[in-house]
């Protein structure tokens, strides 16, 4: 049996070599600057058995904001583009929208006028376009829209406008035993139809805002119907609440890009043992957008990352990623 | 390299043999009667690649009710025993309970009087005993209680009063690529502290009823505080809603024991492709309890499994397990 034993030993050496190579190459879109080094050093210490910072696999929870952290949220969040297109598609069935705000302004292409109504206008818009159908019907509507809609600046499908470095990071964390979750202010049912294919995050690991649903029989078939009523807003102080509701554990790592992620990162840091918090700084107007602390005030209230949060990040030892300096690729479609 | 190839082939044969042996022995507490045969036949057909009924691993979702399906719910649900003991423990801090119902009756040992107030009385009881502390504090209270409390009939810790055949079934399904979830009317935070150790179900795969929580800083530490306000009731038509909210997929297999599970089983059956639904029938007064269809009317409203549901199960091809006839062991502590 000696040849076998030798061969197995050789295989073990080769595999160990591959594992090392993989670790080195797992984040190729990240420059070899401080954020990448901090991520790799953290993952190595919490996954090394016997290390004082070791975290058992079942507790390796990593939570990611979506808009502005995993995919582009400018010039406005993708879900709002979706809602606008739905308003146009549904307008023939709603003649009353011609004189009712925010629909009337929207149908004239007047975004500023439409959003003058603030949160109330957005809520009206969401309810009119996201409710009234079954969950399965809504899933199909989202899929159909994503199959043809394109980002106005990049002329690519929105699902191609995801940050390649973050997709690599998700895979790298999973390869190291982490369970990766999305924790977004966006709609949970708007993300689930594509998050598994694009991010490798299955529906049961997507947490988001939601409207209420109701179980009923339609034509003898049991379905869930989406109601025009808010169930949960997964933003700001709602993020730790949503995390506890869905996961029941405090994350070990958390990633965000806006003031809406502040409480999620604080909650993560508040756990005992090693924790890792990261903010994505949008400072690359050429390849993406520059907003938040990189440009003083943000372009829109949504996705705001205030100078105050920047200061908190520095004070509390959170890692801040400069898209311009720390990422050599932003999108997979770049050459 | 020939010896190696031969050895690998030999190993493959041995492993295949082990896999078969494991499948045969995976459910030793189940008699070789119809329910076990139905479960194994179903799992084999949905996991066999190329089979018309094949279900890809990521869609293999199995949902289990808890009270009466995974553990004993008689003479009353464990969480009510917990609430009663909490009332006794907290009574010195609440002199007003001496004259306030349902507390006054409870403290005199008058269960019937306490529950005369119906759902409202139970709600009062839950809010007084389950809210006001942080989620971490509540978790510790549950763990401490379970460490000493014993079932009145079996004189065993409640976590030992779980059904051995169902624990085997959970492990068997996971070994076949299923993700196993608990979907219970009981409190989500009451189950999570022990479900992983007892059932192998991690906190993020526990779905249940919940009260609202609020993120706040206490002594500079970020915590979630449990509020005396219902968030979600995960029972009856709430079960499909909770499943969609947490999992975002329709289960392939679902297991229950009461009318509270009816909609979950209907929702499961309503999906396309192969589906498996099962009800546990409590008909073993000697080894456990006999209630529901086995005894005409149930002992308590909680855990009721009506003759109508029994008829529906037969009509719709759901599997019904007789604890008396189909299980050779009920509890792990039996000799």
XYZ file of C-alpha atoms in Angstrom, chain A residues 1 3-4 7 58 61 135 179 181 188-189 192 196 202-206 208 210-211 213-215 217 221-224 231-232 237 240-241 244-250 263 266-267 269-270, chain B residues 1 3-4 7 58 61 135 179 181 188-189 192 196 202-206 208 210-211 213-215 217 221-224 231-232 237 240-241 244-250 263 266-267 269-270:
92
model
C 0.000 0.000 0.000
C 2.434 3.785 -3.358
C -1.070 4.711 -2.295
C 0.219 9.350 -3.691
C -22.090 28.048 12.485
C -22.509 35.283 9.690
C -45.901 36.461 -4.914
C -23.039 32.255 5.548
C -26.826 37.400 3.917
C -37.098 41.450 -0.162
C -39.166 40.086 -3.077
C -34.815 37.249 -4.267
C -28.903 33.537 -6.001
C -30.234 32.015 -1.818
C -33.700 33.520 -1.147
C -33.683 32.355 2.471
C -30.592 34.506 3.078
C -32.118 37.697 1.694
C -35.316 43.306 3.108
C -41.618 43.940 2.783
C -45.309 44.470 2.330
C -49.095 39.076 2.201
C -52.238 37.040 2.649
C -52.753 33.320 2.154
C -57.181 30.012 -2.459
C -54.768 26.862 -5.700
C -53.131 28.088 -2.492
C -51.312 31.380 -3.139
C -49.951 34.386 -1.287
C -45.002 44.979 6.776
C -41.448 45.945 7.684
C -32.496 50.795 13.271
C -30.567 44.912 13.455
C -34.243 44.094 14.067
C -32.416 39.226 14.630
C -35.787 38.266 13.195
C -34.318 36.307 10.264
C -30.943 35.098 11.498
C -31.172 35.116 15.284
C -27.429 35.686 15.589
C -25.285 38.815 15.652
C -27.027 50.574 13.151
C -22.874 49.177 15.334
C -24.865 46.065 16.204
C -19.397 45.652 16.449
C -21.297 45.328 19.746
C -0.574 4.377 -10.802
C -2.673 0.317 -7.432
C -4.006 3.764 -6.698
C -7.709 1.378 -4.359
C -31.178 24.400 -3.379
C -36.881 22.794 1.643
C -32.916 39.440 23.304
C -32.551 22.319 4.398
C -36.784 24.540 8.949
C -39.174 32.114 17.643
C -36.875 33.256 20.460
C -33.724 29.222 18.925
C -29.576 23.688 17.015
C -29.712 26.557 13.352
C -31.400 29.795 14.565
C -31.664 31.169 11.005
C -33.846 28.185 10.091
C -36.323 28.673 12.926
C -42.097 31.300 14.756
C -42.645 36.962 17.579
C -43.015 40.169 19.509
C -38.009 44.422 19.194
C -36.313 47.792 19.272
C -32.683 48.665 18.643
C -27.956 51.701 23.148
C -23.811 48.846 24.004
C -26.124 48.208 21.029
C -28.908 45.807 22.034
C -32.380 44.747 20.943
C -45.121 41.308 15.726
C -46.314 38.156 13.950
C -52.742 31.017 7.464
C -47.323 30.149 4.609
C -46.828 33.894 5.159
C -42.500 33.102 2.342
C -41.115 35.893 4.506
C -38.215 33.817 5.856
C -37.487 31.291 3.119
C -38.898 32.764 -0.074
C -39.506 29.309 -1.537
C -42.392 26.878 -1.302
C -52.421 25.925 5.481
C -51.890 22.997 1.586
C -49.339 25.600 0.508
C -48.964 20.669 -1.847
C -49.906 23.588 -4.107
